[in-house]
CSV table of N, CA, C and O in Angstrom, one decimal:
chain,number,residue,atom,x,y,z
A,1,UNK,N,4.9,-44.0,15.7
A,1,UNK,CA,5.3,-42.6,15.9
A,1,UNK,C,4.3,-41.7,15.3
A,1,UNK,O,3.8,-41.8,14.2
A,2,UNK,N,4.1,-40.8,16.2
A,2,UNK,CA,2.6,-39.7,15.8
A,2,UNK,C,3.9,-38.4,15.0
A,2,UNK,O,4.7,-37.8,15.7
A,3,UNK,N,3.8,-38.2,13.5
A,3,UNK,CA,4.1,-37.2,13.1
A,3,UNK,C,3.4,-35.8,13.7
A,3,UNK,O,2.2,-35.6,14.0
A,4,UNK,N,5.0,-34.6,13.9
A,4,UNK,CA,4.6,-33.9,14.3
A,4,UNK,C,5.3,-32.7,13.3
A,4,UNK,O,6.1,-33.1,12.5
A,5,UNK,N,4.7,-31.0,13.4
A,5,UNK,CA,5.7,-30.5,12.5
A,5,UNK,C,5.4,-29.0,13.5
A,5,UNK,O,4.5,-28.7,14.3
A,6,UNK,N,6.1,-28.6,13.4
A,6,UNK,CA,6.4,-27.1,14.6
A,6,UNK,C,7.1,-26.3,13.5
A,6,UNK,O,7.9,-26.7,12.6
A,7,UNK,N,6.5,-25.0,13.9
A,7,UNK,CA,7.5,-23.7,13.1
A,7,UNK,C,6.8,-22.7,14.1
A,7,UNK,O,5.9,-22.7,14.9
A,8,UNK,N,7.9,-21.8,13.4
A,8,UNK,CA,8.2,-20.7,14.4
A,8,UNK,C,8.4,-19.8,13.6
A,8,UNK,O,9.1,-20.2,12.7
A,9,UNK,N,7.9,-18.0,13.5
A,9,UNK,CA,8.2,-17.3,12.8
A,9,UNK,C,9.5,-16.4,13.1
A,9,UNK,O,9.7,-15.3,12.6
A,10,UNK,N,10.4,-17.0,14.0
A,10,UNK,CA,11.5,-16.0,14.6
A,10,UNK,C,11.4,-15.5,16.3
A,10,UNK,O,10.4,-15.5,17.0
A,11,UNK,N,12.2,-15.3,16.6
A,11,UNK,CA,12.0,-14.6,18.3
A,11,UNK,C,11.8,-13.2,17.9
A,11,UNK,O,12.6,-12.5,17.3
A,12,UNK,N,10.8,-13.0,18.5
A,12,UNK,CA,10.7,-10.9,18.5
A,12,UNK,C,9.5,-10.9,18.9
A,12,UNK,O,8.6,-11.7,18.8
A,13,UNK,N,9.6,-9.6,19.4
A,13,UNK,CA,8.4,-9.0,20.2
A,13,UNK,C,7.6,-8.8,19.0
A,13,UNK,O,7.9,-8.3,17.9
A,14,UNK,N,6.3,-9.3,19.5
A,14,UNK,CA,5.0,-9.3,18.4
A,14,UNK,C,4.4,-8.0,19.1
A,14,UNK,O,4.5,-8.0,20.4
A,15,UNK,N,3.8,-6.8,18.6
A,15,UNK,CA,3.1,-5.6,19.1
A,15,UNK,C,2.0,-5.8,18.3
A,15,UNK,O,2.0,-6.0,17.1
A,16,UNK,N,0.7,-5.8,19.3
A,16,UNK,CA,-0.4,-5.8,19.4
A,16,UNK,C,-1.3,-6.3,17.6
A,16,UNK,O,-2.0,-7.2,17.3
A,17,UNK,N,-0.7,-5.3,17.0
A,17,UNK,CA,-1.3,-5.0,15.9
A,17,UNK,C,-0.8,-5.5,14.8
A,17,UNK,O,-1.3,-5.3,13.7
A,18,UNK,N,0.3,-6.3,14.9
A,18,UNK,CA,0.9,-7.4,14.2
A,18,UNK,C,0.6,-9.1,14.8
A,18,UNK,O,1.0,-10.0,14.2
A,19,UNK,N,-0.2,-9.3,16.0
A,19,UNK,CA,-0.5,-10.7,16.1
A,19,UNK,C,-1.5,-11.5,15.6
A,19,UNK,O,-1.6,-12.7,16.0
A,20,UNK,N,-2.7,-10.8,14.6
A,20,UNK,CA,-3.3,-11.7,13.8
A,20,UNK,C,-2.4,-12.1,12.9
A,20,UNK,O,-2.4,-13.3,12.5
A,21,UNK,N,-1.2,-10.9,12.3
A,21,UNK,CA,-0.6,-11.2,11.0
A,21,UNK,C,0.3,-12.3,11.4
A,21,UNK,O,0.3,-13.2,10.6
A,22,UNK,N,1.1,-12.5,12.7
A,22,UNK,CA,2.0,-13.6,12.9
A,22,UNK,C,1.2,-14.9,13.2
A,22,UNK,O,1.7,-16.0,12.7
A,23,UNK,N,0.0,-15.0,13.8
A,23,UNK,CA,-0.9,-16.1,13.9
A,23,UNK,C,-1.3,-17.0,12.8
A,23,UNK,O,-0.9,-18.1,12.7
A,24,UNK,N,-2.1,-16.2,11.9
A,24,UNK,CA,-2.0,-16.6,10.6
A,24,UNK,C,-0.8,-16.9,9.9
A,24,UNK,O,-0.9,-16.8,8.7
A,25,UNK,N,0.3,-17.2,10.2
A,25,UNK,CA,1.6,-17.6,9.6
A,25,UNK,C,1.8,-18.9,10.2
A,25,UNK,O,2.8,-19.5,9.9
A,26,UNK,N,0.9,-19.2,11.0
A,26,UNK,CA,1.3,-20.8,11.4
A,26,UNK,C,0.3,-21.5,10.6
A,26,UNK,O,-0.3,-22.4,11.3
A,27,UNK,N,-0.1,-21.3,9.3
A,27,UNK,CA,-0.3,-22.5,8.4
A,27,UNK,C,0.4,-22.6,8.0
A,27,UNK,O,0.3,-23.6,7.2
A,28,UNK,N,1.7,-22.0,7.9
A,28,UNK,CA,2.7,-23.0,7.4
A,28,UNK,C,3.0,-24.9,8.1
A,28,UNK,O,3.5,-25.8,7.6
A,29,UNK,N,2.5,-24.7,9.1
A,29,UNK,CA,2.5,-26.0,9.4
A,29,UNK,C,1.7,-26.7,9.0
A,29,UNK,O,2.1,-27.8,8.5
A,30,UNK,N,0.2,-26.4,8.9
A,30,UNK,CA,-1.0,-27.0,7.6
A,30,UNK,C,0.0,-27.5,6.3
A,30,UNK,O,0.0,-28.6,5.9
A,31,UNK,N,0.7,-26.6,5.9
A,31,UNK,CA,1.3,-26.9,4.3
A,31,UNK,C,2.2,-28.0,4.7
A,31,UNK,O,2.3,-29.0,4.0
A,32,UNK,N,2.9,-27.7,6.0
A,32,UNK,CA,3.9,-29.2,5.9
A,32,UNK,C,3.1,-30.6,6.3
A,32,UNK,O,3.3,-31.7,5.9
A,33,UNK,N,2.0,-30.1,7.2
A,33,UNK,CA,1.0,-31.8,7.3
A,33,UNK,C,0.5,-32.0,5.9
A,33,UNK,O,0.2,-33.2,5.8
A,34,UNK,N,0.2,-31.4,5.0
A,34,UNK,CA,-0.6,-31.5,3.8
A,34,UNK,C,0.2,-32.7,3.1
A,34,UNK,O,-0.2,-33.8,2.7
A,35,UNK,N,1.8,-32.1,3.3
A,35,UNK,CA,2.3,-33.0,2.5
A,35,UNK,C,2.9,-34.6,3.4
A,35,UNK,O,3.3,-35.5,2.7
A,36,UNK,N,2.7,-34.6,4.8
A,36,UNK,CA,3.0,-35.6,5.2
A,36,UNK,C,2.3,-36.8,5.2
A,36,UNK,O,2.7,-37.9,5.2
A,37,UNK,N,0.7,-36.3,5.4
A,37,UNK,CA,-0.4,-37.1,5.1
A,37,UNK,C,-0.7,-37.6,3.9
A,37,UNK,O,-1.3,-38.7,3.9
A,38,UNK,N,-0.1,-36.8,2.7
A,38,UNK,CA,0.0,-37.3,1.5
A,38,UNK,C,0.7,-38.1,1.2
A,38,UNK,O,0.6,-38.4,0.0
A,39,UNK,N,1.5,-38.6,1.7
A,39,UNK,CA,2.6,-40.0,1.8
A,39,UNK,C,4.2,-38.8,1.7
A,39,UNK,O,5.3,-39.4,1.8
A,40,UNK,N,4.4,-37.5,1.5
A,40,UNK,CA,5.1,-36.8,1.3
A,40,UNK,C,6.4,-36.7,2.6
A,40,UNK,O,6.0,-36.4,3.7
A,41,UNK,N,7.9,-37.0,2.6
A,41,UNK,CA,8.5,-37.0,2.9
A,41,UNK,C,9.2,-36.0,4.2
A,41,UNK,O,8.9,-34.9,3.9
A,42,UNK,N,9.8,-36.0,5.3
A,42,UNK,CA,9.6,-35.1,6.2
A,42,UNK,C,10.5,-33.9,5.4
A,42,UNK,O,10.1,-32.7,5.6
A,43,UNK,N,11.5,-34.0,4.6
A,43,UNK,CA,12.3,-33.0,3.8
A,43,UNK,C,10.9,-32.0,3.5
A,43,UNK,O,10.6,-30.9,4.0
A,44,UNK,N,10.2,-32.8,2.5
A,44,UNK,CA,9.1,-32.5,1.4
A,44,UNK,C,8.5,-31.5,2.4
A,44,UNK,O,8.5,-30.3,2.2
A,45,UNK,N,8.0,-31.9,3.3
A,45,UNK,CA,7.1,-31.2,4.7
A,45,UNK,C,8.0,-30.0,4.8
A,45,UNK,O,7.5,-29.0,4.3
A,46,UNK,N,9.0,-29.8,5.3
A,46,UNK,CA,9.4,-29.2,5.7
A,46,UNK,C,9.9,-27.8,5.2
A,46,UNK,O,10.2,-26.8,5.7
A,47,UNK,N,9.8,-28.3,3.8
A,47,UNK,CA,10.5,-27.5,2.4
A,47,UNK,C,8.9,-26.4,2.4
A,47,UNK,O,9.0,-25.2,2.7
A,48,UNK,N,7.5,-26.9,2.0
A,48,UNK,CA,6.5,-27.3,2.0
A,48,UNK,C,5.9,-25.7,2.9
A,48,UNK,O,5.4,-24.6,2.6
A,49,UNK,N,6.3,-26.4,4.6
A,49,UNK,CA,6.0,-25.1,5.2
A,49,UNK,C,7.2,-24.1,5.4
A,49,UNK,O,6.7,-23.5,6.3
A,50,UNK,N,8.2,-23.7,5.2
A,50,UNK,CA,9.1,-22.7,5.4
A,50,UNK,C,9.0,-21.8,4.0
A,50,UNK,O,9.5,-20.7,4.0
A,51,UNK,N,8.3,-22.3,2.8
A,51,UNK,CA,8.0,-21.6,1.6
A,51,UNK,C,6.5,-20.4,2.2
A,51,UNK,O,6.2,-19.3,2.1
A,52,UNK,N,6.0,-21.5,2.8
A,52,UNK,CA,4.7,-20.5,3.4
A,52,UNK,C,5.7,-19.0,4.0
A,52,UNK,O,5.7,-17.8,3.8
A,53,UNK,N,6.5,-19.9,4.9
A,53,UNK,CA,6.7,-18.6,5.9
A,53,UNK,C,7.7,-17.6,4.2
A,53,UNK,O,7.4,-16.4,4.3
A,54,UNK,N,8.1,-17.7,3.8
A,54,UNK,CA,9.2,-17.3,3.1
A,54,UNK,C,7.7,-16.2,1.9
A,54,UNK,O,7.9,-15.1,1.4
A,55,UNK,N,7.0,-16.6,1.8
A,55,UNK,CA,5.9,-16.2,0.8
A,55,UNK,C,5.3,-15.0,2.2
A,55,UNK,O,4.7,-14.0,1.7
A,56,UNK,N,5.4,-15.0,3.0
A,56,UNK,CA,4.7,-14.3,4.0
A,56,UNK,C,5.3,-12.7,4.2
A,56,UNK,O,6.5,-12.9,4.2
A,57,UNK,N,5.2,-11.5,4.2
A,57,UNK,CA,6.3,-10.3,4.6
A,57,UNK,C,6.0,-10.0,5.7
A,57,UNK,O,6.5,-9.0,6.2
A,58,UNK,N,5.1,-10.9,6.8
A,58,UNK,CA,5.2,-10.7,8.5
A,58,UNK,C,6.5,-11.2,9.2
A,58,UNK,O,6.9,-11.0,10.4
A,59,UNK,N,7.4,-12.3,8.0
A,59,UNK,CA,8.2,-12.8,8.9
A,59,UNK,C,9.6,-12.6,8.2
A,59,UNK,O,9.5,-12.5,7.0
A,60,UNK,N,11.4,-12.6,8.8
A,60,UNK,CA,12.2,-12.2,8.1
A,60,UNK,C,12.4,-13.6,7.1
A,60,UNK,O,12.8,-14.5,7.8
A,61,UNK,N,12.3,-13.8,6.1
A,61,UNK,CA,12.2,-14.7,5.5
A,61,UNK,C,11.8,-14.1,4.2
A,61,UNK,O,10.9,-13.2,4.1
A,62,UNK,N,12.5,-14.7,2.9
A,62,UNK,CA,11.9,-14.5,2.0
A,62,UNK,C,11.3,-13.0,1.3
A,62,UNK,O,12.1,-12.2,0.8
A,63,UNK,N,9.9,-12.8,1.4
A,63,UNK,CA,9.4,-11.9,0.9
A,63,UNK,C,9.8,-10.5,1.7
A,63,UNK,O,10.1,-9.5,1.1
A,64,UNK,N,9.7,-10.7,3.1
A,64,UNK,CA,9.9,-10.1,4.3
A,64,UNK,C,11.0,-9.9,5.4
A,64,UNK,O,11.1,-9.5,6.5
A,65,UNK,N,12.0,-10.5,4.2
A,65,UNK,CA,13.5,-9.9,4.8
A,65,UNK,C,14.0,-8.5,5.4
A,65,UNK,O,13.7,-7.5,4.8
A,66,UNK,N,14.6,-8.5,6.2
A,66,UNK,CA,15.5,-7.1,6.8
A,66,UNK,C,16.3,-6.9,5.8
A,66,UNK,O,16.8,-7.9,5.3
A,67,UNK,N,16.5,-5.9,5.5
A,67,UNK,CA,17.7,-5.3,4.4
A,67,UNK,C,18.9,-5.4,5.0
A,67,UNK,O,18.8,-5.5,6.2
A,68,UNK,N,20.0,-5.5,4.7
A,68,UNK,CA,21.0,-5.4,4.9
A,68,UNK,C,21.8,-3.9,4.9
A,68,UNK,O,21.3,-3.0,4.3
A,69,UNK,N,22.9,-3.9,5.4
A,69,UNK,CA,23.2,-2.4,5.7
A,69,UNK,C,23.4,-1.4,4.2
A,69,UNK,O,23.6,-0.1,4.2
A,70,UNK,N,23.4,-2.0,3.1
A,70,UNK,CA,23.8,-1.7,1.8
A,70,UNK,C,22.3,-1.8,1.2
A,70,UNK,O,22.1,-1.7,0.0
A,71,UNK,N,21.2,-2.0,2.0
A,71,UNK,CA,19.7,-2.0,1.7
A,71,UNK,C,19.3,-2.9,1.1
A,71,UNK,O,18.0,-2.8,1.0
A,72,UNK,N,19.9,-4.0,0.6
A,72,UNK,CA,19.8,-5.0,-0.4
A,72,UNK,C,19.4,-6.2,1.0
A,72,UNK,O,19.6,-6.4,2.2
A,73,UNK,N,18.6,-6.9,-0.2
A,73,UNK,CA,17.9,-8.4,0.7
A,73,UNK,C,19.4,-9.7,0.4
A,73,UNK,O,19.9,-9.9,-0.7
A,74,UNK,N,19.7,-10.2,1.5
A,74,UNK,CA,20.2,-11.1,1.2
A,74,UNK,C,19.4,-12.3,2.1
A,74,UNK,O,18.7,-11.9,3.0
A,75,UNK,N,19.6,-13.8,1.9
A,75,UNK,CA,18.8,-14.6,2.3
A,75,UNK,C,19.7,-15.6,2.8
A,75,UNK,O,20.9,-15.7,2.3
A,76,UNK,N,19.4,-16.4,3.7
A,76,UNK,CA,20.2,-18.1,4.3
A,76,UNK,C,19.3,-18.9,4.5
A,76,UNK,O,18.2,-18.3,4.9
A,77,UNK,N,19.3,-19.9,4.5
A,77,UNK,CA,18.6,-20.8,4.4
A,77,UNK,C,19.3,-22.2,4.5
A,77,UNK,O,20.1,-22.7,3.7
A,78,UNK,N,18.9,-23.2,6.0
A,78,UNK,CA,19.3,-24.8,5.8
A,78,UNK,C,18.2,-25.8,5.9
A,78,UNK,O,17.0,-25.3,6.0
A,79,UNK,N,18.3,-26.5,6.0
A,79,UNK,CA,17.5,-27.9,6.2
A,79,UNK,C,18.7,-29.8,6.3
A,79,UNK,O,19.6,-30.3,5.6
A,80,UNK,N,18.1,-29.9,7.3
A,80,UNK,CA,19.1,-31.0,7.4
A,80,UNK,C,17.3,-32.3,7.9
A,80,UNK,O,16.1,-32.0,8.3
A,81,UNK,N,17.8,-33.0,7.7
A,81,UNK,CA,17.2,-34.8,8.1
A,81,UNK,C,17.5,-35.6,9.0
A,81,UNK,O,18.6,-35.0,9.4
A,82,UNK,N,17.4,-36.3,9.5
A,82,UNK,CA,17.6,-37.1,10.5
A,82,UNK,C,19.1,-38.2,9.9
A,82,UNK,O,19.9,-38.9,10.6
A,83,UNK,N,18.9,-38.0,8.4
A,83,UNK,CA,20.2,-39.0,8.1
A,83,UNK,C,21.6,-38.2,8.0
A,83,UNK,O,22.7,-38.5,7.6
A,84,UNK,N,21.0,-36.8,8.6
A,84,UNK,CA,22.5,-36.0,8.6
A,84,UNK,C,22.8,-35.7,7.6
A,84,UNK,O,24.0,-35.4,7.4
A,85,UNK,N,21.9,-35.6,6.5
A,85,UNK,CA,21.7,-34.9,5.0
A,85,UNK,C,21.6,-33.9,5.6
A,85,UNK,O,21.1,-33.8,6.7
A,86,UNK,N,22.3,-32.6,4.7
A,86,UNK,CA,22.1,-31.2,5.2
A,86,UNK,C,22.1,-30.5,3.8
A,86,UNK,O,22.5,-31.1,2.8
A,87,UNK,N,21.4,-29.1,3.8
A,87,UNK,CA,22.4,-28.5,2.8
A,87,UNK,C,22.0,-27.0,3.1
A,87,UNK,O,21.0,-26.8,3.8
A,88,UNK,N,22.8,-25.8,2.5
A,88,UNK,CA,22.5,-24.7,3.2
A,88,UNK,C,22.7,-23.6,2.0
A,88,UNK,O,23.1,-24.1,0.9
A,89,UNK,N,22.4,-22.1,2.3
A,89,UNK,CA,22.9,-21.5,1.5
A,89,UNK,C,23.0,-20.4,2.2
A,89,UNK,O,22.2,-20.2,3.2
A,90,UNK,N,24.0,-19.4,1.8
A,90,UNK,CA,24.0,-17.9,3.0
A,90,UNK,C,24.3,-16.7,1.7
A,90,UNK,O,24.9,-16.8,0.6
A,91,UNK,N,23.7,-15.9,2.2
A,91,UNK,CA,23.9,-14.6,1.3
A,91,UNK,C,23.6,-14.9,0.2
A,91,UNK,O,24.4,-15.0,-0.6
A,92,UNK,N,21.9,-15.1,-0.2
A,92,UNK,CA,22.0,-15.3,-1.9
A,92,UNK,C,21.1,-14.0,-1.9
A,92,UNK,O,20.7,-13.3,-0.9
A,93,UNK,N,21.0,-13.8,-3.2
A,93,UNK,CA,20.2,-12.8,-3.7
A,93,UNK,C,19.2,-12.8,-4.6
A,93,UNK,O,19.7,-13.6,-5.4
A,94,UNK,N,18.2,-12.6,-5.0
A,94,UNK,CA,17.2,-12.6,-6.0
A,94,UNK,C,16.9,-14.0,-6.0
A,94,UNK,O,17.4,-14.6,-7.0
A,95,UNK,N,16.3,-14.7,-5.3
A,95,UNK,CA,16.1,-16.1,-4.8
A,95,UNK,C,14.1,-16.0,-4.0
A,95,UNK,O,14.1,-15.9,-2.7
A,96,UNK,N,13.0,-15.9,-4.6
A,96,UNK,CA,12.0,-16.4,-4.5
A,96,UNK,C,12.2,-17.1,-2.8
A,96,UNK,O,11.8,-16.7,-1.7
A,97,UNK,N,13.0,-18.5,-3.2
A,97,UNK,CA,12.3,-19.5,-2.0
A,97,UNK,C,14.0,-19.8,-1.6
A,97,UNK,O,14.8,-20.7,-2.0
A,98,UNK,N,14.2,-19.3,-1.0
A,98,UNK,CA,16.1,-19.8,-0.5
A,98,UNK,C,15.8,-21.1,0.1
A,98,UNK,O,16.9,-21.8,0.1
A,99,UNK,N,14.6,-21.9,0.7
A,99,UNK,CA,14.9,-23.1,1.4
A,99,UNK,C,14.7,-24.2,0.3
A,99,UNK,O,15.2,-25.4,0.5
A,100,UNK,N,14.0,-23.8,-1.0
A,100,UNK,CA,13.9,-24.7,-2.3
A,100,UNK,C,15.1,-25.0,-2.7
A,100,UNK,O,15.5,-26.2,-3.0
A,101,UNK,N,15.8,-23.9,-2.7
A,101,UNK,CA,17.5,-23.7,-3.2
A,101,UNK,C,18.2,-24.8,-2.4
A,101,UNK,O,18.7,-25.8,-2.9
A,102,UNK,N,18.2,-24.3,-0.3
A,102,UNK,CA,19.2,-25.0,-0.2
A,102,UNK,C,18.9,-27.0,0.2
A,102,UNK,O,19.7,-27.7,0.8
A,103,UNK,N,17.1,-27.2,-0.5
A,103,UNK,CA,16.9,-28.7,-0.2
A,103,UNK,C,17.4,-29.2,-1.5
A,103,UNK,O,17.9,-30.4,-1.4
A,104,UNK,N,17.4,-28.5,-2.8
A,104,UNK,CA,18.0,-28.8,-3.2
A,104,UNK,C,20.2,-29.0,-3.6
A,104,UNK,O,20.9,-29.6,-4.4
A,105,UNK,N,20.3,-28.4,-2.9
A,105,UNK,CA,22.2,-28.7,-2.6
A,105,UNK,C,22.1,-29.7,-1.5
A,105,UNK,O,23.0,-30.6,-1.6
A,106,UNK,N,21.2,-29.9,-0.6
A,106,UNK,CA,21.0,-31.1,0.5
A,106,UNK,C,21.0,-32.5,-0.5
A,106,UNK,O,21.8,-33.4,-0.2
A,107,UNK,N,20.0,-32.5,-1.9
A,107,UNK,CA,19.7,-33.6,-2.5
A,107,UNK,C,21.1,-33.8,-3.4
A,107,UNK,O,21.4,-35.0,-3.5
A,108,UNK,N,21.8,-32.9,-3.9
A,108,UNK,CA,23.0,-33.1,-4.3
A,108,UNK,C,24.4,-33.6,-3.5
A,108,UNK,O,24.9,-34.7,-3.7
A,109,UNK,N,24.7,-32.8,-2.9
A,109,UNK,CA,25.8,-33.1,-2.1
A,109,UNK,C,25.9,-32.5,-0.7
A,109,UNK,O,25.5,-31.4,-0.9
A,110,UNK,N,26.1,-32.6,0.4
A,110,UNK,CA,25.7,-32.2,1.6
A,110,UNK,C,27.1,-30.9,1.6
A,110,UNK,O,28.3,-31.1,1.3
A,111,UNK,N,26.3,-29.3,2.0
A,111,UNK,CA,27.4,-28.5,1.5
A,111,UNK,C,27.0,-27.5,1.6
A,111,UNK,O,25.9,-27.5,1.1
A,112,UNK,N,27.4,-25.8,2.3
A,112,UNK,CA,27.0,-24.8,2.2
A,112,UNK,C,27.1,-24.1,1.2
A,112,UNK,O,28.3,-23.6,1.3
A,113,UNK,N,26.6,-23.7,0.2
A,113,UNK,CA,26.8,-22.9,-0.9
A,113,UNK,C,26.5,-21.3,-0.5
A,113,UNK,O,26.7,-20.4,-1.3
């Protein structure tokens, strides 16, 4: 099996003068091969590149969240595996990397927090 890794920064209309900024957001897939090549786990990959996108303010994610109607950032975040390990988190707040958060509740107990 030829590892593969795909991301996506969201569905929305890209305007003209925002598509170097969304182009350049697909190393986040670079960050997840980095770690698959390295003997690194498809979780690890995956955690790996969605921190890229989450570090990025071109995409809603992370640094570059929509506000919420009270103006405040809130965040969700899941990741599941092929062994149906999951874990998730919705509405957090002051949270850097929300998908670090919810791989870690995935490595704990499978569970939306």
């Amino acid at each position: 099996m030829i590892p593969t890794i795909i991301v996506h920064g969201g569905a929305k209309t890209i305007t003209d003068d925002k598509v170097a900024a969304n182009n350049a957001g697909c190393t986040a897939a670079e960050a997840g091969w980095a770690v698959l090549i390295s003997g690194g786990t498809a979780a690890e990959a995956v955690e790996a590149a969605i921190r890229v996108l989450e570090a990025d303010q071109t995409f809603n994610a992370g640094l570059g969240a929509t506000l919420n109607s009270d103006g405040e950032v809130e965040l969700d975040a899941a990741i599941m595996e092929g062994s149906l390990s999951w874990g998730a988190i919705a509405a957090a707040q002051g949270i850097r990397h929300p998908i670090s958060v919810a791989r870690k509740v995935m490595d704990d107990k499978p569970r939306l927090q």
